[in-house]
Each structure stands twice: as C-alpha cells, then as structure tokens.
C-alpha cells in the first residue's frame, strides 16, 4: 500500500518530479564521468612512470640512493641481471650506470642525469626507441653516441650529429669528461624527466666512470603488477646485500597521487550529491507542506507516524532511483566512447607535460569506485528524506484538517 501511494504521489506534480529526476541523472553522470576521468589521468601517469621511467622494481647498493655516488655500485651486477632474467614472471630486466653530471655545448650547460644503458635490454624495458622523434637508436658498431631530449636540444641548441660534452665525477672522486655525438632526439609525456635525462651506452661510460663492467642500478619490469610484493620479497631474500625497492618506495609522490586522487574525486562527488540533496529536500518539503491536510487526514484515519515516515522516505527514494538508470547509462556510454577515442587536450599539452601527464586521457572506472558511488547515492537519498519526513511527523491531525 505504501509503495503504491508513494509511487503515485511523486507524479502528482509531474514537472517538479521531472526536474528532480533530470537533476539526479545529470549529477550522477557528471560525478561518475569525472571520477573515471581523474582515474584515467592517475592510471596514465602511473603506467607512464613504470614503463618509461622507474620500472616495477629497482636494485641498488644500499647506500646508492642516499648519495647517488658512483662508488656505491653493484660489482656483480651482470650476474644479478642474468639470475633475475631466468624468472618466468619477469618481463624485462636491464642494468644501468646512473651518473649525476653536466652536459655542455657552445650555447650553455645544464645539470643532468646520465643513464648508461644496455641498448637491447633497455629497449624491451622502456621502449626508448619508440620515443625517438629524430634520428636513430644506438648503432652497435659505433661508440660514444648519445640520445637527448627535444627540450635539452632546444635549450642547448644542439641537433643530430653534433657533439656535446658530458662531465661527471668518477669512482675516484675526480672529474671525468667525454665527447658524445648526438644520434637521436627523444620526447616523452613527462617534461621534467625530459629536461634532466640523457642516454648513452653503458660500455661507453662505465670505464670513463672508473667502474668497468659494473653497474649501480638494475631495473625490473614484471609481467603483472599483482605479483609485485611476491617478487620483491624473493629478490630481497636472494640478494640480501642489496637494496630492493618497488616503484612506490622509489617515488612516494606517485603513491601519494593515488591516495589524494581518490580522496579528491570522492570529495567532488560528495559536493555534487550534497547539492542534489538540498534540491530534493526542498522539493519534498514543498510536497509535504502542500499536502498538510491530506497527511492530517491519514493520521486521523489511523495511519501511524511510522507509516507516514516510510511514505515520505519511499517518495524520496523513488525520485532518486528514477534518475539513476539514465545517469548511469549516460556515464557508461561516455566512458566507453572516450576509452576508445581518448579525450584530447593537445592545446594544453605543455601544461600537462610539466606535471608528467599525457595530453590524451582515457577515462576508466573500477567496480569498487562504482560501488562506492552507489552507496553515496543511497546515503544521499536517506539524508534527503529525513527533513521532509520529520516535518510530516510533527503535523497535528486536528490542526491539519482545519487548513
């Protein structure tokens, strides 16, 4: 009986009910799509950081990351690489020589990180060749080649086949330098990364640095992120004299981005639903005030206050539930379309790049996030029903019938 009465009551004022249903649909669509958009941004940044920069796990000398001193190296690094490569759960592994130094040209100089890499292994690990916009990847037959970013090439006015000087401190604490010819220019979605990283072949830099056949970093890319903790623990047990860190430990700001991102999205969703709640409360309060005589009559005929409360509650729930399917459908259609095409912000690519984000965003939504949204909607419905229902319970049957 209460269900029938409540469902009929919401259509007594069609225009008002349709406005609320439309507002709920638009609010839910905007909230879900915004969450998916922000989620896509965060996923893109994390995937980019893992596949292009950090990898899932890195192995160093225990003191290396504290000082970034070349003397803290992995003397048996090549054996460690070969051992790790045998694990079927490892997608790619590569050794590196990481040096802090300077790059100089006739037009100026800049502080950089010099990445001495194994070209073939690095290609599988980070697809460096795929980021080249000019020139060619390292030639095995040539020596002292360097790949630098588009930002650095413009800053130092360097181009393909030009020579540049790299200067750094070697293992003995003395300054070492070498001339390298530019073989390629690369570009990634991360502007700050491009501004401070150059790549050379490990065999061209290790002897110059005074650590022949050694390395100070081993980067590991897994086949699945779900096995991160298991592989990390295994590596710690197998190589106890090294430091084994995952990407969240190496770059804690990325982990913070995830947690802050979730909080921000739920805050925005809460604001949208709160605004909707006030609109629904206002509508239901008007409905209660317009039906004062009717509610008084129901009370006089013997309907108890709990049933009156449930009637108002059901009317509010029906208004929100009526708007949910349309809002959810619009959100899922929007997400499905933009997941294929992406949302292009190329006009703002420099701004996005300065924070390490791609200018093309692919929204995505997890089942957990959708479940939380539905819970928030249900809480909003209950919250919106409390004030009108409480107002109805305060009505006096005798006074109401006089109106």
GROMACS .gro file of C-alpha atoms in nm:
model
  403
    1UNK     CA    1   0.000   0.000   0.000
    2UNK     CA    2   0.274   0.246   0.098
    3UNK     CA    3   0.466   0.166  -0.221
    4UNK     CA    4   0.161   0.238  -0.439
    5UNK     CA    5   0.079   0.562  -0.256
    6UNK     CA    6   0.441   0.683  -0.274
    7UNK     CA    7   0.478   0.598  -0.645
    8UNK     CA    8   0.156   0.785  -0.729
    9UNK     CA    9   0.242   1.085  -0.513
   10UNK     CA   10   0.567   1.163  -0.697
   11UNK     CA   11   0.371   1.205  -1.024
   12UNK     CA   12   0.109   1.440  -0.878
   13UNK     CA   13   0.339   1.725  -0.976
   14UNK     CA   14   0.499   1.589  -1.293
   15UNK     CA   15   0.701   1.897  -1.379
   16UNK     CA   16   0.860   1.921  -1.035
   17UNK     CA   17   0.937   1.549  -1.022
   18UNK     CA   18   1.085   1.551  -1.374
   19UNK     CA   19   1.313   1.841  -1.281
   20UNK     CA   20   1.448   1.649  -0.980
   21UNK     CA   21   1.486   1.326  -1.181
   22UNK     CA   22   1.675   1.518  -1.453
   23UNK     CA   23   1.898   1.683  -1.192
   24UNK     CA   24   1.977   1.344  -1.037
   25UNK     CA   25   2.058   1.197  -1.382
   26UNK     CA   26   2.290   1.484  -1.479
   27UNK     CA   27   2.455   1.494  -1.135
   28UNK     CA   28   2.518   1.119  -1.134
   29UNK     CA   29   2.650   1.126  -1.491
   30UNK     CA   30   2.883   1.417  -1.411
   31UNK     CA   31   3.006   1.256  -1.089
   32UNK     CA   32   3.076   0.913  -1.240
   33UNK     CA   33   3.239   1.054  -1.553
   34UNK     CA   34   3.453   1.295  -1.352
   35UNK     CA   35   3.571   1.006  -1.134
   36UNK     CA   36   3.653   0.799  -1.444
   37UNK     CA   37   3.838   1.094  -1.600
   38UNK     CA   38   4.051   1.155  -1.292
   39UNK     CA   39   4.108   0.783  -1.256
   40UNK     CA   40   4.229   0.770  -1.618
   41UNK     CA   41   4.474   1.055  -1.551
   42UNK     CA   42   4.622   0.880  -1.249
   43UNK     CA   43   4.645   0.541  -1.425
   44UNK     CA   44   4.815   0.702  -1.725
   45UNK     CA   45   5.070   0.878  -1.502
   46UNK     CA   46   5.148   0.560  -1.306
   47UNK     CA   47   5.175   0.342  -1.619
   48UNK     CA   48   5.398   0.602  -1.780
   49UNK     CA   49   5.620   0.621  -1.472
   50UNK     CA   50   5.653   0.241  -1.451
   51UNK     CA   51   5.704   0.164  -1.819
   52UNK     CA   52   5.907   0.471  -1.918
   53UNK     CA   53   6.099   0.575  -1.608
   54UNK     CA   54   6.105   0.361  -1.293
   55UNK     CA   55   6.001   0.003  -1.380
   56UNK     CA   56   5.828  -0.205  -1.111
   57UNK     CA   57   6.139  -0.278  -0.904
   58UNK     CA   58   6.491  -0.138  -0.882
   59UNK     CA   59   6.801  -0.294  -0.723
   60UNK     CA   60   7.085  -0.076  -0.590
   61UNK     CA   61   7.374  -0.074  -0.349
   62UNK     CA   62   7.221   0.001  -0.003
   63UNK     CA   63   7.383   0.346   0.009
   64UNK     CA   64   7.348   0.450  -0.355
   65UNK     CA   65   7.008   0.625  -0.340
   66UNK     CA   66   7.113   0.826  -0.033
   67UNK     CA   67   7.407   0.997  -0.204
   68UNK     CA   68   7.396   0.892  -0.572
   69UNK     CA   69   7.771   0.839  -0.551
   70UNK     CA   70   7.926   0.626  -0.826
   71UNK     CA   71   8.139   0.438  -0.571
   72UNK     CA   72   7.826   0.264  -0.439
   73UNK     CA   73   7.795   0.015  -0.723
   74UNK     CA   74   7.687  -0.343  -0.781
   75UNK     CA   75   8.016  -0.518  -0.861
   76UNK     CA   76   7.834  -0.839  -0.953
   77UNK     CA   77   7.555  -0.656  -1.129
   78UNK     CA   78   7.578  -0.856  -1.452
   79UNK     CA   79   7.544  -1.186  -1.264
   80UNK     CA   80   7.242  -1.046  -1.078
   81UNK     CA   81   7.082  -0.942  -1.409
   82UNK     CA   82   7.130  -1.290  -1.557
   83UNK     CA   83   6.986  -1.455  -1.244
   84UNK     CA   84   6.679  -1.229  -1.241
   85UNK     CA   85   6.624  -1.279  -1.616
   86UNK     CA   86   6.563  -1.652  -1.560
   87UNK     CA   87   6.245  -1.586  -1.358
   88UNK     CA   88   5.940  -1.652  -1.578
   89UNK     CA   89   5.743  -1.374  -1.402
   90UNK     CA   90   5.994  -1.110  -1.514
   91UNK     CA   91   5.911  -0.935  -1.841
   92UNK     CA   92   6.236  -0.741  -1.876
   93UNK     CA   93   6.547  -0.656  -1.674
   94UNK     CA   94   6.833  -0.420  -1.755
   95UNK     CA   95   7.143  -0.290  -1.581
   96UNK     CA   96   7.233   0.078  -1.581
   97UNK     CA   97   7.508   0.316  -1.478
   98UNK     CA   98   7.346   0.629  -1.332
   99UNK     CA   99   7.560   0.942  -1.300
  100UNK     CA  100   7.482   1.298  -1.197
  101UNK     CA  101   7.670   1.538  -1.419
  102UNK     CA  102   7.666   1.824  -1.667
  103UNK     CA  103   7.603   1.848  -2.039
  104UNK     CA  104   7.764   2.135  -2.224
  105UNK     CA  105   7.754   2.292  -2.568
  106UNK     CA  106   7.869   2.621  -2.718
  107UNK     CA  107   7.534   2.771  -2.611
  108UNK     CA  108   7.548   2.675  -2.244
  109UNK     CA  109   7.531   2.388  -1.999
  110UNK     CA  110   7.277   2.206  -1.785
  111UNK     CA  111   7.270   1.967  -1.490
  112UNK     CA  112   7.150   1.622  -1.596
  113UNK     CA  113   7.125   1.254  -1.506
  114UNK     CA  114   7.339   1.040  -1.736
  115UNK     CA  115   7.183   0.699  -1.797
  116UNK     CA  116   7.435   0.443  -1.918
  117UNK     CA  117   7.214   0.167  -2.059
  118UNK     CA  118   7.226  -0.174  -2.225
  119UNK     CA  119   7.060  -0.077  -2.557
  120UNK     CA  120   6.885  -0.407  -2.636
  121UNK     CA  121   6.766  -0.476  -2.280
  122UNK     CA  122   6.658  -0.114  -2.231
  123UNK     CA  123   6.453  -0.126  -2.549
  124UNK     CA  124   6.246  -0.414  -2.407
  125UNK     CA  125   6.226  -0.243  -2.068
  126UNK     CA  126   6.125   0.114  -2.158
  127UNK     CA  127   6.086   0.118  -2.538
  128UNK     CA  128   6.327   0.410  -2.565
  129UNK     CA  129   6.344   0.365  -2.942
  130UNK     CA  130   5.968   0.428  -2.961
  131UNK     CA  131   6.011   0.773  -2.806
  132UNK     CA  132   6.264   0.891  -3.064
  133UNK     CA  133   6.129   1.173  -3.281
  134UNK     CA  134   6.453   1.240  -3.475
  135UNK     CA  135   6.749   1.024  -3.568
  136UNK     CA  136   6.817   0.657  -3.499
  137UNK     CA  137   6.864   0.432  -3.197
  138UNK     CA  138   7.214   0.328  -3.086
  139UNK     CA  139   7.431   0.165  -3.350
  140UNK     CA  140   7.621  -0.138  -3.210
  141UNK     CA  141   7.912  -0.059  -3.443
  142UNK     CA  142   7.964   0.296  -3.317
  143UNK     CA  143   8.089   0.437  -2.988
  144UNK     CA  144   8.020   0.749  -2.781
  145UNK     CA  145   7.667   0.806  -2.908
  146UNK     CA  146   7.411   0.998  -2.703
  147UNK     CA  147   7.033   1.033  -2.710
  148UNK     CA  148   6.898   1.352  -2.554
  149UNK     CA  149   6.553   1.507  -2.526
  150UNK     CA  150   6.390   1.763  -2.750
  151UNK     CA  151   6.380   2.009  -2.457
  152UNK     CA  152   6.754   1.981  -2.397
  153UNK     CA  153   6.835   2.002  -2.768
  154UNK     CA  154   6.643   2.331  -2.793
  155UNK     CA  155   6.785   2.463  -2.467
  156UNK     CA  156   7.146   2.393  -2.568
  157UNK     CA  157   7.089   2.449  -2.942
  158UNK     CA  158   7.206   2.101  -3.031
  159UNK     CA  159   7.096   1.889  -3.324
  160UNK     CA  160   7.164   1.549  -3.477
  161UNK     CA  161   7.530   1.455  -3.539
  162UNK     CA  162   7.651   1.746  -3.326
  163UNK     CA  163   7.894   1.677  -3.043
  164UNK     CA  164   7.833   1.757  -2.677
  165UNK     CA  165   8.050   1.720  -2.367
  166UNK     CA  166   7.944   1.520  -2.061
  167UNK     CA  167   8.122   1.593  -1.733
  168UNK     CA  168   8.082   1.399  -1.409
  169UNK     CA  169   8.269   1.267  -1.106
  170UNK     CA  170   8.429   0.924  -1.143
  171UNK     CA  171   8.469   0.649  -0.881
  172UNK     CA  172   8.794   0.805  -0.752
  173UNK     CA  173   8.629   1.143  -0.696
  174UNK     CA  174   8.799   1.311  -0.993
  175UNK     CA  175   8.622   1.495  -1.273
  176UNK     CA  176   8.587   1.295  -1.593
  177UNK     CA  177   8.451   1.410  -1.925
  178UNK     CA  178   8.389   1.278  -2.271
  179UNK     CA  179   8.263   1.395  -2.609
  180UNK     CA  180   7.949   1.225  -2.741
  181UNK     CA  181   7.780   1.257  -3.079
  182UNK     CA  182   7.401   1.303  -3.087
  183UNK     CA  183   7.244   1.007  -3.264
  184UNK     CA  184   6.879   1.072  -3.172
  185UNK     CA  185   6.638   1.308  -3.000
  186UNK     CA  186   6.352   1.173  -2.787
  187UNK     CA  187   6.035   1.309  -2.630
  188UNK     CA  188   5.810   1.166  -2.356
  189UNK     CA  189   5.492   1.293  -2.190
  190UNK     CA  190   5.693   1.395  -1.881
  191UNK     CA  191   5.854   1.737  -1.932
  192UNK     CA  192   6.065   1.743  -1.611
  193UNK     CA  193   6.201   1.395  -1.694
  194UNK     CA  194   6.298   1.507  -2.045
  195UNK     CA  195   6.468   1.814  -1.906
  196UNK     CA  196   6.714   1.613  -1.697
  197UNK     CA  197   6.786   1.275  -1.860
  198UNK     CA  198   7.022   1.171  -2.139
  199UNK     CA  199   7.111   0.818  -2.253
  200UNK     CA  200   7.444   0.668  -2.357
  201UNK     CA  201   7.562   0.308  -2.398
  202UNK     CA  202   7.683   0.151  -2.075
  203UNK     CA  203   8.007   0.030  -2.237
  204UNK     CA  204   8.090   0.390  -2.336
  205UNK     CA  205   8.051   0.528  -1.984
  206UNK     CA  206   8.148   0.257  -1.731
  207UNK     CA  207   8.524   0.270  -1.797
  208UNK     CA  208   8.516   0.651  -1.810
  209UNK     CA  209   8.344   0.645  -1.473
  210UNK     CA  210   8.605   0.407  -1.332
  211UNK     CA  211   8.370   0.110  -1.285
  212UNK     CA  212   8.434  -0.118  -1.587
  213UNK     CA  213   8.179  -0.399  -1.627
  214UNK     CA  214   7.989  -0.281  -1.317
  215UNK     CA  215   7.658  -0.100  -1.272
  216UNK     CA  216   7.476   0.083  -0.995
  217UNK     CA  217   7.113   0.021  -1.090
  218UNK     CA  218   6.911  -0.278  -1.209
  219UNK     CA  219   6.557  -0.205  -1.331
  220UNK     CA  220   6.297  -0.482  -1.344
  221UNK     CA  221   5.964  -0.484  -1.527
  222UNK     CA  222   5.712  -0.751  -1.424
  223UNK     CA  223   5.453  -0.926  -1.637
  224UNK     CA  224   5.187  -0.842  -1.379
  225UNK     CA  225   5.169  -0.571  -1.114
  226UNK     CA  226   4.978  -0.812  -0.885
  227UNK     CA  227   5.299  -1.009  -0.827
  228UNK     CA  228   5.499  -0.705  -0.715
  229UNK     CA  229   5.519  -0.787  -0.343
  230UNK     CA  230   5.598  -1.154  -0.404
  231UNK     CA  231   5.882  -1.080  -0.649
  232UNK     CA  232   6.022  -0.803  -0.431
  233UNK     CA  233   6.036  -1.031  -0.126
  234UNK     CA  234   6.200  -1.306  -0.333
  235UNK     CA  235   6.469  -1.066  -0.459
  236UNK     CA  236   6.537  -0.936  -0.108
  237UNK     CA  237   6.592  -1.292   0.013
  238UNK     CA  238   6.810  -1.383  -0.286
  239UNK     CA  239   7.026  -1.066  -0.278
  240UNK     CA  240   7.038  -0.963   0.090
  241UNK     CA  241   7.333  -0.726   0.044
  242UNK     CA  242   7.142  -0.505  -0.199
  243UNK     CA  243   6.855  -0.259  -0.165
  244UNK     CA  244   6.540  -0.379  -0.345
  245UNK     CA  245   6.270  -0.109  -0.379
  246UNK     CA  246   5.938  -0.104  -0.565
  247UNK     CA  247   5.815   0.193  -0.766
  248UNK     CA  248   5.606   0.333  -0.478
  249UNK     CA  249   5.908   0.333  -0.247
  250UNK     CA  250   6.132   0.488  -0.513
  251UNK     CA  251   5.877   0.756  -0.600
  252UNK     CA  252   5.649   0.805  -0.296
  253UNK     CA  253   5.485   1.107  -0.459
  254UNK     CA  254   5.318   0.870  -0.707
  255UNK     CA  255   5.169   0.668  -0.422
  256UNK     CA  256   5.051   0.996  -0.270
  257UNK     CA  257   4.895   1.092  -0.604
  258UNK     CA  258   4.680   0.776  -0.593
  259UNK     CA  259   4.553   0.832  -0.239
  260UNK     CA  260   4.499   1.206  -0.283
  261UNK     CA  261   4.332   1.145  -0.621
  262UNK     CA  262   4.077   0.907  -0.468
  263UNK     CA  263   4.004   1.150  -0.187
  264UNK     CA  264   3.962   1.445  -0.423
  265UNK     CA  265   3.725   1.254  -0.651
  266UNK     CA  266   3.506   1.144  -0.360
  267UNK     CA  267   3.505   1.499  -0.224
  268UNK     CA  268   3.385   1.633  -0.561
  269UNK     CA  269   3.126   1.355  -0.582
  270UNK     CA  270   3.012   1.441  -0.230
  271UNK     CA  271   2.971   1.809  -0.325
  272UNK     CA  272   2.759   1.717  -0.629
  273UNK     CA  273   2.538   1.483  -0.425
  274UNK     CA  274   2.509   1.736  -0.143
  275UNK     CA  275   2.385   1.998  -0.388
  276UNK     CA  276   2.134   1.745  -0.523
  277UNK     CA  277   2.029   1.659  -0.168
  278UNK     CA  278   1.935   2.020  -0.095
  279UNK     CA  279   1.727   2.033  -0.414
  280UNK     CA  280   1.548   1.710  -0.324
  281UNK     CA  281   1.489   1.825   0.036
  282UNK     CA  282   1.340   2.150  -0.092
  283UNK     CA  283   1.111   1.962  -0.333
  284UNK     CA  284   0.993   1.713  -0.071
  285UNK     CA  285   0.938   1.986   0.189
  286UNK     CA  286   0.716   2.168  -0.060
  287UNK     CA  287   0.530   1.842  -0.127
  288UNK     CA  288   0.473   1.788   0.247
  289UNK     CA  289   0.354   2.146   0.306
  290UNK     CA  290   0.114   2.127   0.009
  291UNK     CA  291  -0.032   1.802   0.147
  292UNK     CA  292  -0.072   1.911   0.509
  293UNK     CA  293  -0.449   1.847   0.508
  294UNK     CA  294  -0.406   1.513   0.331
  295UNK     CA  295  -0.139   1.391   0.576
  296UNK     CA  296  -0.352   1.511   0.868
  297UNK     CA  297  -0.645   1.310   0.733
  298UNK     CA  298  -0.429   0.996   0.702
  299UNK     CA  299  -0.319   1.042   1.063
  300UNK     CA  300  -0.680   1.096   1.174
  301UNK     CA  301  -0.789   0.778   0.995
  302UNK     CA  302  -0.539   0.577   1.195
  303UNK     CA  303  -0.222   0.562   0.983
  304UNK     CA  304   0.063   0.564   1.235
  305UNK     CA  305   0.354   0.804   1.219
  306UNK     CA  306   0.600   0.531   1.116
  307UNK     CA  307   0.398   0.464   0.800
  308UNK     CA  308   0.383   0.837   0.726
  309UNK     CA  309   0.763   0.847   0.766
  310UNK     CA  310   0.804   0.546   0.535
  311UNK     CA  311   0.575   0.701   0.274
  312UNK     CA  312   0.785   1.020   0.254
  313UNK     CA  313   1.105   0.813   0.257
  314UNK     CA  314   0.982   0.595  -0.031
  315UNK     CA  315   0.879   0.901  -0.235
  316UNK     CA  316   1.230   1.043  -0.198
  317UNK     CA  317   1.392   0.711  -0.286
  318UNK     CA  318   1.170   0.671  -0.594
  319UNK     CA  319   1.267   1.019  -0.718
  320UNK     CA  320   1.639   0.933  -0.692
  321UNK     CA  321   1.602   0.577  -0.822
  322UNK     CA  322   1.410   0.709  -1.124
  323UNK     CA  323   1.705   0.932  -1.214
  324UNK     CA  324   1.979   0.673  -1.153
  325UNK     CA  325   1.938   0.448  -1.463
  326UNK     CA  326   1.959   0.740  -1.706
  327UNK     CA  327   2.259   0.894  -1.526
  328UNK     CA  328   2.442   0.561  -1.506
  329UNK     CA  329   2.368   0.482  -1.872
  330UNK     CA  330   2.493   0.825  -1.986
  331UNK     CA  331   2.809   0.783  -1.776
  332UNK     CA  332   2.887   0.432  -1.905
  333UNK     CA  333   2.827   0.534  -2.268
  334UNK     CA  334   3.051   0.841  -2.224
  335UNK     CA  335   3.325   0.634  -2.061
  336UNK     CA  336   3.302   0.359  -2.326
  337UNK     CA  337   3.334   0.612  -2.611
  338UNK     CA  338   3.620   0.811  -2.456
  339UNK     CA  339   3.808   0.493  -2.359
  340UNK     CA  340   3.838   0.417  -2.731
  341UNK     CA  341   3.896   0.768  -2.863
  342UNK     CA  342   4.057   0.938  -2.564
  343UNK     CA  343   3.998   1.299  -2.460
  344UNK     CA  344   4.249   1.515  -2.642
  345UNK     CA  345   4.391   1.818  -2.461
  346UNK     CA  346   4.667   1.881  -2.714
  347UNK     CA  347   4.617   2.256  -2.682
  348UNK     CA  348   4.729   2.224  -2.321
  349UNK     CA  349   4.998   1.960  -2.382
  350UNK     CA  350   5.278   2.176  -2.236
  351UNK     CA  351   5.084   2.229  -1.913
  352UNK     CA  352   5.006   1.858  -1.880
  353UNK     CA  353   5.364   1.761  -1.970
  354UNK     CA  354   5.506   1.987  -1.699
  355UNK     CA  355   5.329   1.766  -1.442
  356UNK     CA  356   5.419   1.440  -1.614
  357UNK     CA  357   5.074   1.373  -1.765
  358UNK     CA  358   4.981   1.288  -2.122
  359UNK     CA  359   4.757   1.532  -2.309
  360UNK     CA  360   4.529   1.243  -2.413
  361UNK     CA  361   4.325   1.099  -2.126
  362UNK     CA  362   4.144   0.762  -2.136
  363UNK     CA  363   3.880   0.755  -1.858
  364UNK     CA  364   3.832   0.432  -1.665
  365UNK     CA  365   3.620   0.321  -1.372
  366UNK     CA  366   3.668   0.029  -1.134
  367UNK     CA  367   3.389  -0.183  -0.984
  368UNK     CA  368   3.495  -0.065  -0.638
  369UNK     CA  369   3.457   0.301  -0.731
  370UNK     CA  370   3.117   0.239  -0.890
  371UNK     CA  371   3.004   0.055  -0.575
  372UNK     CA  372   3.114   0.348  -0.356
  373UNK     CA  373   2.923   0.591  -0.579
  374UNK     CA  374   2.605   0.384  -0.548
  375UNK     CA  375   2.650   0.376  -0.169
  376UNK     CA  376   2.689   0.756  -0.165
  377UNK     CA  377   2.373   0.792  -0.373
  378UNK     CA  378   2.178   0.571  -0.131
  379UNK     CA  379   2.309   0.772   0.169
  380UNK     CA  380   2.206   1.093  -0.013
  381UNK     CA  381   1.854   0.955  -0.061
  382UNK     CA  382   1.821   0.872   0.309
  383UNK     CA  383   1.963   1.210   0.411
  384UNK     CA  384   1.726   1.392   0.176
  385UNK     CA  385   1.423   1.209   0.317
  386UNK     CA  386   1.490   1.282   0.684
  387UNK     CA  387   1.389   1.650   0.699
  388UNK     CA  388   1.063   1.624   0.499
  389UNK     CA  389   0.963   1.306   0.688
  390UNK     CA  390   1.041   1.472   1.022
  391UNK     CA  391   0.828   1.771   0.921
  392UNK     CA  392   0.539   1.538   0.835
  393UNK     CA  393   0.563   1.364   1.175
  394UNK     CA  394   0.523   1.697   1.356
  395UNK     CA  395   0.181   1.760   1.198
  396UNK     CA  396  -0.117   1.761   1.435
  397UNK     CA  397  -0.417   1.581   1.273
  398UNK     CA  398  -0.678   1.817   1.421
  399UNK     CA  399  -0.494   2.135   1.320
  400UNK     CA  400  -0.407   1.996   0.977
  401UNK     CA  401  -0.771   1.920   0.894
  402UNK     CA  402  -0.868   2.283   0.965
  403UNK     CA  403  -0.633   2.408   0.689
   0.00000   0.00000   0.00000
